[in-house]
Coordinates of C-alpha atoms in Angstrom, one line a residue:
Chain R
M1 CA 13.2 24.5 25.0
T2 CA 16.9 23.7 25.3
Q3 CA 16.1 21.6 28.3
S4 CA 13.8 19.3 26.5
P5 CA 15.1 15.8 25.6
T6 CA 16.2 15.1 22.1
V7 CA 13.7 13.1 20.1
V8 CA 15.5 13.0 16.7
E9 CA 19.3 13.1 16.4
V10 CA 21.2 12.7 13.2
T11 CA 25.0 13.0 13.5
A12 CA 27.2 13.3 10.3
G13 CA 24.5 11.3 8.5
A14 CA 25.1 10.2 4.9
V15 CA 22.7 8.2 2.6
S16 CA 23.3 6.6 -0.7
L17 CA 20.6 5.2 -2.9
G18 CA 21.5 2.7 -5.5
G19 CA 25.2 3.6 -5.0
R20 CA 24.6 7.3 -5.6
P21 CA 25.3 9.6 -2.7
I22 CA 22.2 11.6 -1.9
L23 CA 22.8 13.1 1.6
R24 CA 26.1 14.2 3.1
G25 CA 27.2 15.4 6.5
I26 CA 23.7 15.9 7.9
D27 CA 23.5 17.1 11.5
L28 CA 20.0 17.5 12.8
E29 CA 18.5 17.6 16.2
V30 CA 14.8 17.9 17.0
R31 CA 13.8 18.3 20.6
R32 CA 10.6 17.2 22.3
G33 CA 7.6 19.5 21.5
E34 CA 9.3 21.2 18.6
V35 CA 7.5 21.6 15.2
V36 CA 10.2 21.6 12.5
A37 CA 9.7 22.1 8.8
L38 CA 12.1 20.6 6.4
L39 CA 12.2 22.7 3.2
G40 CA 13.9 22.5 -0.1
S41 CA 13.4 22.0 -3.8
N42 CA 12.7 18.7 -5.5
G43 CA 15.7 16.5 -5.3
S44 CA 17.3 18.4 -2.4
G45 CA 17.1 15.2 -0.3
K46 CA 14.5 16.2 2.2
S47 CA 12.3 13.1 1.6
T48 CA 15.4 10.9 1.7
L49 CA 16.3 12.4 5.0
V50 CA 13.0 11.7 6.7
K51 CA 12.9 8.2 5.3
A52 CA 16.4 7.7 6.8
V53 CA 15.1 9.0 10.1
V54 CA 12.2 6.6 10.3
G55 CA 14.4 3.7 9.3
L56 CA 13.3 3.1 5.7
N57 CA 16.6 4.3 4.1
P58 CA 19.8 2.9 5.6
T59 CA 22.6 5.3 6.4
T60 CA 26.0 4.7 4.8
S61 CA 27.7 6.5 7.6
G62 CA 26.9 8.6 10.6
E63 CA 24.3 7.8 13.2
I64 CA 20.6 8.3 13.7
K65 CA 18.9 8.2 17.1
L66 CA 15.2 8.2 17.9
F67 CA 14.4 9.0 21.6
G68 CA 18.0 8.5 22.4
T69 CA 18.2 5.0 21.0
P70 CA 20.3 4.2 17.9
L71 CA 17.9 3.3 15.1
G72 CA 19.3 -0.3 14.8
D73 CA 18.3 -1.0 18.4
F74 CA 15.0 1.0 18.3
T75 CA 12.0 -1.2 19.2
R76 CA 9.4 1.2 20.6
W77 CA 7.8 1.9 17.2
S78 CA 4.5 3.0 18.8
R79 CA 6.3 6.3 19.7
L80 CA 6.9 7.0 16.0
G81 CA 4.2 8.0 13.5
Y82 CA 5.2 8.2 9.9
V83 CA 3.1 9.7 7.1
P84 CA 4.5 8.7 3.7
Q85 CA 4.2 11.0 0.7
R86 CA 2.9 8.4 -1.7
S87 CA 1.1 5.5 -0.5
T88 CA -0.3 2.3 -1.9
I89 CA -3.5 2.4 0.2
A90 CA -5.8 3.0 -2.8
Q91 CA -4.3 0.3 -4.9
G92 CA -5.3 -3.3 -5.4
V93 CA -8.2 -4.9 -3.5
P94 CA -10.7 -2.3 -2.1
S95 CA -10.1 -1.3 1.5
S96 CA -12.2 0.9 3.7
V97 CA -11.2 4.0 5.6
W98 CA -11.7 2.1 8.9
E99 CA -9.4 -0.7 7.7
V100 CA -6.6 1.5 6.7
V101 CA -6.8 3.6 9.8
A102 CA -6.9 0.5 11.9
S103 CA -3.6 -0.6 10.5
G104 CA -2.1 2.4 12.4
R105 CA -2.6 0.4 15.6
M106 CA -0.2 -2.4 14.6
S107 CA 2.6 -1.0 16.7
H108 CA 0.3 -1.5 19.8
R109 CA -1.1 -4.9 18.9
R110 CA 0.3 -8.4 19.2
P111 CA -0.4 -11.0 16.5
L112 CA -3.4 -13.2 17.1
M113 CA -4.8 -10.9 19.7
P114 CA -8.3 -9.4 19.0
L115 CA -8.8 -5.7 18.8
R116 CA -9.2 -4.2 22.3
R117 CA -11.5 -1.4 23.4
A118 CA -8.5 1.0 23.5
D119 CA -7.7 0.2 19.8
R120 CA -11.3 0.8 18.7
D121 CA -11.5 4.1 20.5
A122 CA -8.2 5.3 19.1
I123 CA -9.2 4.4 15.6
D124 CA -12.6 6.2 15.8
A125 CA -11.0 9.2 17.5
A126 CA -8.4 9.5 14.7
I127 CA -11.0 9.3 12.0
E128 CA -13.0 12.0 13.8
Q129 CA -10.0 14.3 14.1
V130 CA -9.6 14.4 10.3
G131 CA -13.3 14.8 9.8
L132 CA -14.0 11.6 7.9
T133 CA -16.4 10.0 10.4
D134 CA -19.2 10.0 7.8
R135 CA -17.0 8.1 5.4
I136 CA -15.7 5.5 7.8
R137 CA -17.0 2.5 5.7
H138 CA -16.2 4.1 2.4
Q139 CA -13.7 2.6 0.0
V140 CA -10.4 4.6 0.1
S141 CA -9.9 4.6 -3.6
T142 CA -13.2 6.5 -4.2
L143 CA -12.1 9.4 -2.0
S144 CA -10.5 12.6 -3.3
G145 CA -6.8 13.2 -3.0
G146 CA -7.2 15.5 0.0
Q147 CA -9.4 12.9 1.7
Q148 CA -6.9 10.1 1.0
Q149 CA -4.2 12.3 2.6
R150 CA -6.3 12.7 5.6
V151 CA -6.8 8.9 5.8
L152 CA -3.0 8.6 5.9
I153 CA -2.8 11.1 8.7
A154 CA -5.6 9.5 10.7
R155 CA -3.8 6.1 10.3
T156 CA -0.7 7.6 12.0
L157 CA -2.7 9.5 14.6
A158 CA -4.5 6.2 15.6
G159 CA -1.1 5.0 16.9
R160 CA -1.0 8.0 19.3
P161 CA 2.7 8.7 18.4
E162 CA 4.9 11.1 20.4
L163 CA 6.8 11.9 17.2
L164 CA 5.1 12.6 13.9
V165 CA 7.1 12.5 10.7
L166 CA 5.2 13.7 7.6
D167 CA 6.5 13.7 4.1
E168 CA 4.8 16.5 2.0
P169 CA 1.3 16.2 3.5
N170 CA 0.2 19.0 1.1
A171 CA 1.3 17.4 -2.1
G172 CA -1.7 17.0 -4.4
V173 CA -4.1 18.2 -1.7
D174 CA -6.6 21.0 -2.3
L175 CA -6.2 24.2 -0.3
A176 CA -9.2 23.6 2.0
S177 CA -7.8 20.2 3.0
Q178 CA -4.3 21.7 3.5
Y179 CA -5.8 24.1 6.2
D180 CA -7.7 21.2 7.7
I181 CA -4.4 19.1 7.9
A182 CA -2.5 22.0 9.4
E183 CA -5.2 22.5 12.0
T184 CA -5.1 18.7 13.0
L185 CA -1.4 18.9 13.4
A186 CA -1.6 22.1 15.4
A187 CA -3.9 20.3 17.9
R188 CA -1.4 17.5 18.2
A189 CA 1.5 20.0 18.7
A190 CA -0.6 21.7 21.4
E191 CA -0.8 18.4 23.2
G192 CA 2.9 18.1 23.2
A193 CA 3.7 16.0 20.1
T194 CA 7.0 16.6 18.3
I195 CA 6.5 17.1 14.6
L196 CA 9.0 16.9 11.7
V197 CA 7.3 17.8 8.4
V198 CA 8.7 18.0 4.9
L199 CA 7.1 20.8 3.0
H200 CA 7.6 22.4 -0.4
E201 CA 6.5 25.7 1.0
L202 CA 5.3 26.7 4.4
G203 CA 1.8 27.7 3.2
P204 CA -1.0 27.0 5.7
F205 CA 1.6 25.4 8.1
E206 CA 3.4 28.7 8.7
P207 CA 1.8 29.6 12.0
L208 CA 2.7 26.3 13.7
I209 CA 6.3 26.0 12.6
D210 CA 8.9 26.7 15.3
R211 CA 12.0 26.0 13.2
A212 CA 12.8 25.7 9.5
I213 CA 15.5 23.7 8.0
L214 CA 16.4 24.4 4.3
M215 CA 18.1 21.7 2.2
R216 CA 19.9 21.9 -1.1
D217 CA 21.9 19.2 -2.9
G218 CA 21.8 16.8 0.0
R219 CA 23.1 19.2 2.6
I220 CA 21.5 21.5 5.2
L221 CA 21.8 25.1 4.0
Y222 CA 19.9 26.9 6.8
D223 CA 18.6 25.9 10.2
G224 CA 16.7 28.5 12.3
P225 CA 13.6 30.5 12.7
P226 CA 11.2 30.2 9.7
E227 CA 11.4 33.9 9.0
G228 CA 15.1 33.5 8.2
V229 CA 14.3 31.2 5.2
S230 CA 12.5 33.9 3.2
A231 CA 14.7 36.7 4.4
G232 CA 17.5 35.5 2.0
H233 CA 14.9 35.2 -0.6
D234 CA 15.8 31.6 -1.1
H235 CA 12.9 29.3 -1.4
G236 CA 15.1 26.4 -2.3
H237 CA 14.1 26.5 -6.0
H238 CA 15.0 28.5 -9.0
H239 CA 12.6 30.8 -10.6
H240 CA 12.1 30.1 -14.3
P241 CA 12.8 33.0 -16.6
P242 CA 9.6 34.2 -18.1
V243 CA 8.7 32.4 -21.2
R244 CA 6.1 33.9 -23.4
T245 CA 4.4 32.0 -26.2
P246 CA 1.5 33.2 -28.2
I247 CA -0.1 29.7 -28.0
G248 CA -1.1 29.6 -24.3
P249 CA 0.3 28.9 -20.9
R250 CA -0.5 25.1 -20.9
V251 CA 2.1 24.7 -23.6
V252 CA 4.7 26.4 -21.5
A253 CA 4.3 23.9 -18.7
P254 CA 6.2 20.9 -20.2
L255 CA 9.2 23.1 -20.9
D256 CA 9.5 23.9 -17.2
G257 CA 10.8 20.4 -16.6
A258 CA 10.5 18.9 -13.1
Chain M
M1 CA -28.5 -38.8 -11.8
F2 CA -28.7 -38.4 -8.0
D3 CA -26.7 -41.6 -7.6
V4 CA -23.9 -40.1 -9.5
L5 CA -23.7 -37.1 -7.2
T6 CA -23.7 -39.3 -4.1
S7 CA -21.2 -41.9 -5.3
Q8 CA -17.9 -42.2 -3.4
I9 CA -15.9 -40.7 -6.3
M10 CA -18.2 -37.7 -6.5
L11 CA -18.2 -37.2 -2.7
R12 CA -14.4 -37.2 -2.6
A13 CA -14.3 -34.8 -5.5
L14 CA -16.8 -32.4 -4.0
I15 CA -15.0 -32.3 -0.6
A16 CA -11.7 -31.7 -2.3
A17 CA -13.2 -29.0 -4.5
A18 CA -15.0 -27.3 -1.7
V19 CA -11.9 -27.0 0.5
T20 CA -9.8 -25.7 -2.4
G21 CA -12.3 -23.2 -3.5
L22 CA -12.7 -22.0 0.1
A23 CA -8.9 -21.7 0.9
A24 CA -7.3 -20.6 -2.3
P25 CA -9.1 -17.1 -2.6
T26 CA -7.8 -16.1 0.9
V27 CA -4.3 -16.2 -0.3
G28 CA -5.4 -14.8 -3.6
T29 CA -6.7 -11.7 -1.9
Y30 CA -3.3 -10.9 -0.5
L31 CA -1.7 -11.6 -3.9
V32 CA -4.0 -9.2 -5.7
Q33 CA -3.4 -6.6 -3.1
R34 CA 0.3 -7.0 -3.6
R35 CA 0.0 -7.0 -7.4
L36 CA 1.3 -10.5 -7.6
S37 CA -1.7 -12.1 -9.3
L38 CA 0.6 -14.2 -11.5
L39 CA 2.8 -15.5 -8.6
G40 CA 0.6 -18.6 -8.3
D41 CA 1.2 -19.3 -12.0
G42 CA 4.9 -19.1 -11.4
I43 CA 4.8 -21.4 -8.4
G44 CA 2.6 -23.8 -10.5
H45 CA 5.4 -24.0 -13.1
I46 CA 8.0 -24.7 -10.5
C47 CA 5.7 -27.4 -9.0
V48 CA 6.1 -29.5 -12.2
T49 CA 9.6 -30.2 -11.2
G50 CA 8.3 -31.1 -7.7
V51 CA 5.7 -33.6 -9.1
A52 CA 8.4 -35.1 -11.4
L53 CA 10.8 -35.6 -8.5
G54 CA 8.0 -37.4 -6.6
L55 CA 7.2 -39.7 -9.6
L56 CA 10.9 -40.3 -10.2
T57 CA 11.8 -41.2 -6.7
G58 CA 8.5 -43.1 -6.0
T59 CA 7.5 -40.9 -3.2
S60 CA 4.3 -38.9 -2.9
P61 CA 4.2 -36.3 -5.7
T62 CA 2.0 -34.1 -3.5
L63 CA 4.6 -34.0 -0.8
S64 CA 7.5 -33.3 -3.2
A65 CA 5.4 -30.7 -4.9
I66 CA 4.9 -28.9 -1.6
V67 CA 8.6 -28.9 -0.7
I68 CA 9.6 -27.6 -4.1
A69 CA 6.8 -25.1 -4.2
V70 CA 7.8 -23.7 -0.8
A71 CA 11.5 -23.6 -1.8
G72 CA 10.5 -21.8 -5.1
A73 CA 8.3 -19.3 -3.2
L74 CA 11.2 -18.4 -0.9
L75 CA 13.4 -17.9 -3.8
I76 CA 10.9 -15.8 -5.6
E77 CA 10.4 -13.6 -2.5
L78 CA 14.2 -13.2 -2.2
I79 CA 14.5 -12.1 -5.8
R80 CA 11.4 -9.8 -5.5
S81 CA 12.6 -8.1 -2.3
S82 CA 16.0 -7.4 -3.7
G83 CA 14.1 -4.9 -5.8
K84 CA 16.4 -5.0 -8.8
A85 CA 15.0 -4.3 -12.2
S86 CA 16.5 -7.6 -13.4
G87 CA 14.4 -9.4 -10.8
D88 CA 11.5 -9.7 -13.3
V89 CA 13.6 -11.5 -15.8
A90 CA 15.2 -13.7 -13.1
L91 CA 11.7 -14.9 -12.1
A92 CA 10.9 -15.8 -15.7
L93 CA 14.1 -17.8 -15.9
L94 CA 13.0 -19.6 -12.7
F95 CA 9.6 -20.4 -14.0
Y96 CA 10.8 -21.8 -17.4
G97 CA 13.5 -23.8 -15.6
G98 CA 10.9 -25.3 -13.4
I99 CA 8.6 -26.5 -16.1
A100 CA 11.3 -27.7 -18.5
G101 CA 13.2 -29.5 -15.8
G102 CA 10.0 -31.2 -14.7
L103 CA 9.1 -32.4 -18.2
V104 CA 12.6 -33.8 -18.7
L105 CA 12.5 -35.6 -15.2
I106 CA 9.1 -37.1 -15.9
Q107 CA 10.3 -38.6 -19.1
M108 CA 13.1 -40.1 -17.2
A109 CA 10.6 -41.6 -14.7
G110 CA 9.2 -43.7 -17.5
N111 CA 5.4 -43.2 -17.2
G112 CA 5.7 -39.7 -18.7
A113 CA 2.9 -38.0 -20.3
Y114 CA -0.1 -39.8 -18.8
A115 CA 1.0 -39.4 -15.2
L116 CA 1.8 -35.7 -15.8
Q117 CA -1.6 -34.9 -17.3
G118 CA -3.3 -35.6 -14.0
Y119 CA -1.2 -32.9 -12.4
L120 CA -1.2 -30.4 -15.1
F121 CA -5.0 -30.4 -15.6
G122 CA -6.2 -31.9 -12.3
S123 CA -7.5 -35.3 -11.5
I124 CA -10.1 -34.7 -8.9
T125 CA -12.1 -37.8 -9.8
A126 CA -9.1 -40.1 -9.3
I127 CA -8.1 -39.1 -5.8
S128 CA -8.2 -41.3 -2.7
W129 CA -9.7 -40.6 0.7
S130 CA -6.2 -40.0 2.1
D131 CA -5.6 -37.4 -0.7
V132 CA -8.9 -35.8 0.4
W133 CA -7.8 -35.6 4.0
V134 CA -4.4 -34.2 3.1
S135 CA -6.2 -31.5 1.1
V136 CA -8.6 -30.7 4.0
G137 CA -5.7 -30.5 6.5
L138 CA -3.6 -28.2 4.3
A139 CA -6.6 -26.0 3.4
A140 CA -7.3 -25.7 7.1
V141 CA -3.8 -24.5 7.8
I142 CA -4.1 -21.9 5.0
L143 CA -7.4 -20.7 6.3
V144 CA -6.4 -20.4 9.9
L145 CA -3.2 -18.5 9.1
A146 CA -4.6 -16.2 6.4
I147 CA -7.6 -15.2 8.6
A148 CA -5.9 -15.2 12.1
L149 CA -3.1 -13.0 10.9
L150 CA -5.3 -10.8 8.7
P151 CA -4.5 -7.5 10.5
Q152 CA -0.8 -8.0 10.1
L153 CA -0.9 -9.4 6.5
F154 CA -3.3 -6.6 5.5
A155 CA -1.0 -3.9 6.9
V156 CA 2.0 -5.4 5.1
S157 CA 0.2 -5.8 1.8
N158 CA -1.6 -2.5 1.9
D159 CA 1.5 -0.2 2.7
E160 CA 4.8 -1.9 3.2
D161 CA 6.8 1.2 4.2
F162 CA 4.2 2.2 6.8
A163 CA 4.1 -1.4 8.1
R164 CA 7.9 -1.3 8.6
T165 CA 7.7 1.9 10.6
S166 CA 5.1 0.3 12.8
G167 CA 7.7 -2.3 13.8
L168 CA 6.1 -5.2 11.9
N169 CA 8.5 -7.8 10.5
V170 CA 7.7 -7.1 6.9
R171 CA 10.0 -9.8 5.5
F172 CA 8.5 -12.5 7.7
Y173 CA 4.9 -11.7 6.6
N174 CA 5.9 -11.4 2.9
V175 CA 7.6 -14.8 3.1
L176 CA 4.5 -16.2 4.9
I177 CA 2.2 -15.0 2.0
S178 CA 4.5 -16.7 -0.5
V179 CA 4.6 -19.9 1.5
L180 CA 0.8 -19.9 1.8
A181 CA 0.6 -19.4 -1.9
A182 CA 2.9 -22.3 -2.4
V183 CA 0.8 -24.5 -0.2
S184 CA -2.4 -23.4 -2.0
V185 CA -0.9 -24.3 -5.3
S186 CA 0.0 -27.8 -4.0
V187 CA -3.6 -28.3 -2.7
A188 CA -5.3 -26.9 -5.9
M189 CA -3.0 -29.0 -8.0
R190 CA -5.2 -32.1 -7.7
T191 CA -8.4 -30.1 -8.2
V192 CA -7.8 -27.8 -11.1
G193 CA -4.3 -28.8 -12.2
L194 CA -1.0 -26.8 -12.1
L195 CA -1.8 -24.8 -15.2
L196 CA -5.0 -23.5 -13.8
V197 CA -4.0 -23.2 -10.2
S198 CA -3.8 -19.5 -10.1
A199 CA -7.3 -19.1 -11.6
L200 CA -8.9 -20.4 -8.5
M201 CA -6.9 -18.0 -6.3
I202 CA -7.5 -14.9 -8.4
I203 CA -10.8 -15.1 -10.3
P204 CA -13.0 -15.2 -7.1
V205 CA -11.2 -12.1 -5.9
A206 CA -11.7 -10.3 -9.2
T207 CA -15.4 -11.1 -8.9
S208 CA -15.9 -10.0 -5.3
Q209 CA -13.7 -6.9 -5.4
Q210 CA -16.2 -5.3 -7.9
F211 CA -18.8 -5.0 -5.1
A212 CA -16.9 -4.9 -1.8
R213 CA -15.8 -1.7 -0.1
S214 CA -13.5 -3.3 2.3
F215 CA -10.6 -5.9 2.3
R216 CA -12.4 -8.2 4.7
V217 CA -15.6 -8.3 2.7
T218 CA -13.6 -8.9 -0.5
M219 CA -11.8 -11.9 1.1
F220 CA -14.9 -13.5 2.6
A221 CA -17.0 -13.0 -0.5
A222 CA -14.2 -14.4 -2.7
M223 CA -14.1 -17.5 -0.4
G224 CA -17.9 -17.9 -1.1
A225 CA -17.5 -17.4 -4.8
G226 CA -14.6 -19.8 -5.0
T227 CA -16.5 -22.5 -3.1
I228 CA -19.6 -22.1 -5.3
A229 CA -17.5 -22.2 -8.5
A230 CA -15.6 -25.3 -7.4
L231 CA -18.8 -27.2 -6.3
T232 CA -20.7 -26.2 -9.4
G233 CA -17.9 -27.1 -11.8
V234 CA -17.4 -30.6 -10.3
S235 CA -21.2 -31.2 -10.2
A236 CA -21.5 -30.2 -13.8
T237 CA -19.2 -33.0 -14.9
A238 CA -21.7 -35.5 -13.5
F239 CA -24.1 -34.4 -16.3
M240 CA -21.7 -33.7 -19.1
D241 CA -18.4 -35.1 -20.4
A242 CA -16.0 -32.4 -19.3
P243 CA -12.7 -32.3 -17.3
P244 CA -13.6 -31.0 -13.8
G245 CA -10.6 -28.7 -13.4
P246 CA -11.2 -26.5 -16.5
M247 CA -15.0 -26.7 -15.7
I248 CA -14.4 -25.2 -12.3
V249 CA -12.3 -22.3 -13.9
L250 CA -15.0 -21.7 -16.6
V251 CA -17.7 -21.5 -14.0
A252 CA -15.6 -19.0 -12.0
L253 CA -15.0 -17.0 -15.1
A254 CA -18.7 -17.1 -16.0
G255 CA -19.4 -15.8 -12.5
F256 CA -17.1 -12.9 -13.1
A257 CA -18.5 -12.1 -16.6
L258 CA -22.1 -12.2 -15.4
T259 CA -21.4 -9.8 -12.5
A260 CA -19.0 -7.5 -14.4
P261 CA -21.7 -5.2 -15.8
V262 CA -23.2 -4.7 -12.4
G263 CA -19.8 -4.2 -10.9
V264 CA -19.0 -1.4 -13.4
L265 CA -22.2 0.4 -12.5
V266 CA -21.5 0.1 -8.7
Q267 CA -18.0 1.5 -9.1
R268 CA -19.2 4.4 -11.3
R269 CA -21.9 5.3 -8.7
R270 CA -19.3 5.3 -5.9
K271 CA -16.9 7.5 -7.8
A272 CA -19.6 9.9 -8.7
R273 CA -20.1 10.6 -5.0
I274 CA -16.8 12.3 -4.6
P275 CA -17.6 15.9 -3.8
F276 CA -16.1 18.8 -5.6
A277 CA -13.3 20.1 -3.5
A278 CA -14.6 23.5 -4.4
D279 CA -17.5 23.2 -2.0
V280 CA -15.3 24.3 0.9
L281 CA -12.9 27.2 0.2
P282 CA -11.0 28.9 3.0
G283 CA -12.9 32.1 2.6
E284 CA -12.7 33.4 6.1
L285 CA -8.9 33.4 6.4
E286 CA -7.7 36.0 8.9
E287 CA -4.3 36.8 7.7
N288 CA -3.8 37.4 4.0
P289 CA -0.3 38.6 3.2
V290 CA -1.2 39.1 -0.4
E291 CA -1.3 42.6 -1.7
E292 CA -3.3 43.9 -4.7
P293 CA -4.0 43.1 -7.4
H294 CA -4.7 39.7 -5.9
G295 CA -8.3 40.1 -4.9
H296 CA -8.9 36.5 -3.9
D297 CA -7.2 33.3 -2.8
H298 CA -6.8 30.9 -5.7
G299 CA -8.1 27.5 -5.1
P300 CA -10.0 24.7 -6.9
G301 CA -12.9 26.1 -8.7
C302 CA -11.9 29.7 -8.2
G303 CA -12.5 30.5 -11.9
H304 CA -9.0 30.6 -13.0
L305 CA -7.4 27.9 -15.0
A306 CA -5.3 25.6 -12.8
V307 CA -2.0 24.3 -14.1
E308 CA -0.1 21.6 -12.3
H309 CA 3.5 22.7 -11.8
G310 CA 5.8 20.1 -10.3
D311 CA 4.2 19.5 -6.9
H312 CA 1.9 22.5 -6.6
I313 CA -0.7 24.2 -8.6
D314 CA -0.4 27.6 -10.4
Y315 CA -3.5 29.6 -11.4
I316 CA -3.5 31.6 -14.6
H317 CA -4.9 35.1 -14.4
D318 CA -4.2 38.2 -16.4
G319 CA -1.9 36.4 -18.8
H320 CA 0.5 34.9 -16.3
R321 CA 0.8 31.9 -14.1
H322 CA 0.4 32.6 -10.4
A323 CA 2.2 30.5 -7.9
V324 CA 1.5 30.5 -4.2
H325 CA 4.8 30.3 -2.6
G326 CA 6.0 30.8 1.0
G327 CA 4.2 33.8 2.3
H328 CA 3.8 35.4 -1.1
Y329 CA 3.1 34.8 -4.8
D330 CA 5.4 34.4 -7.7
E331 CA 4.2 35.5 -11.1
H332 CA 5.6 33.3 -13.7

């Protein structure tokens, strides 16, 4: 494993959003073929970090390299596949499952060139991998949350990337779809893909994670085998003290805050 | 009556209306997708200054309108992409400045109110053949770019972040959509007038998206709806004393109003087809690290009340909330 080339390399990375420092002193290395989970509570900076890795958040200092190339000079975008946490795919004008997944081929296509055979095959294969072939002509906004998440993953898989970066693919997704998503990613990992996935908790992903990174307050707290995360009984969030009210549990929820 | 329809004036009006009705909704589809339905209105306001400059300097008002509209569109895109909360107010200032500046300039040009009226409300029956050919040419440019670059423009409008990580030049395509909107406004200015310009870009899209399941079908159906509305509106003025521009917009709106009840039904039927997530539960899980008293995996439809908690779902049983967490459960 240590002989594999580095796919993602962050050196002394720092990110500020709107003038407020979010990430400090991040050193991160993901090697080819690794499946790495990025864990932490809400606000720990894990989403900010992956957005910086895929070039959506500029770094204020430090350096990020993808496949050995500094992000500023990186042009081989077809090697990268990003799955955002929230997407706008279901907003505005109706769009079909096929159309959204087809936009995952943009890194392979040149403007004004028609769709090639290879593009069509990759789109169909990606939709099949997430089990949505029977909904290929359906309108994305009429699908369930779990199905929409699978559309997002298919869109990325259609680009046949070597590196997959997923931001909370389980958020708002039913348990059955979570297992389906984990299975799809396990298949990609078995084929040699490198995966960096932001998770709130390992859940159905546990069997495929090689390494876990725990973040808190914009820093990396732990980096090692996934068993080590729970050994310290630190799940990256604070448990709330039990609050009992005679009214009912639904009333408790707003008091929990975010 | 037939003579009226085949007269030169009517022929020119019908051609200009048809190309406007065909081209405007293509750009409108991208604007609706990007939630910028009112962008056309804003550009229309700025265009008043462009028309006034043309009248003042004695050059073609259409030409100066295009130049000012494109400049305004670039400025709008710059303000919008800066992403600041104050951007919204900055745009409002720009729009008011455009219309007020235009009105003052037109007064200075001397022939004031009358000349302006043709541009504010359209003057499709007063256009020359050269105006018609300019409209046809500009509409062709809009159609070719909007359709040939559809995969790129769709990707950018549909999910900007993802498009950026695909290596697309997001800023270029955003600017292109704004410039196409500016050119559409300049073309539609003669047909429906600056105050109603946006209507011809947006209403056909609103009508077609009720039925379409895909972006492409929405766009092409909107082009059809726009053309029909434009031709019907102009034709109607041959039989009744009504201004053509507002007539076109009313016909387009009538098309929307008539189809809306059907559209609601279609959407409701599609949503009803979403399956209950409960129809597949991971019942045959091999490893289950949960000890008693948890007899089953909680999931949608498991019979316990589900409570959203931050980014996961807790299930209530035996008087407490139950949170799946790492390899174990927390009892809250």
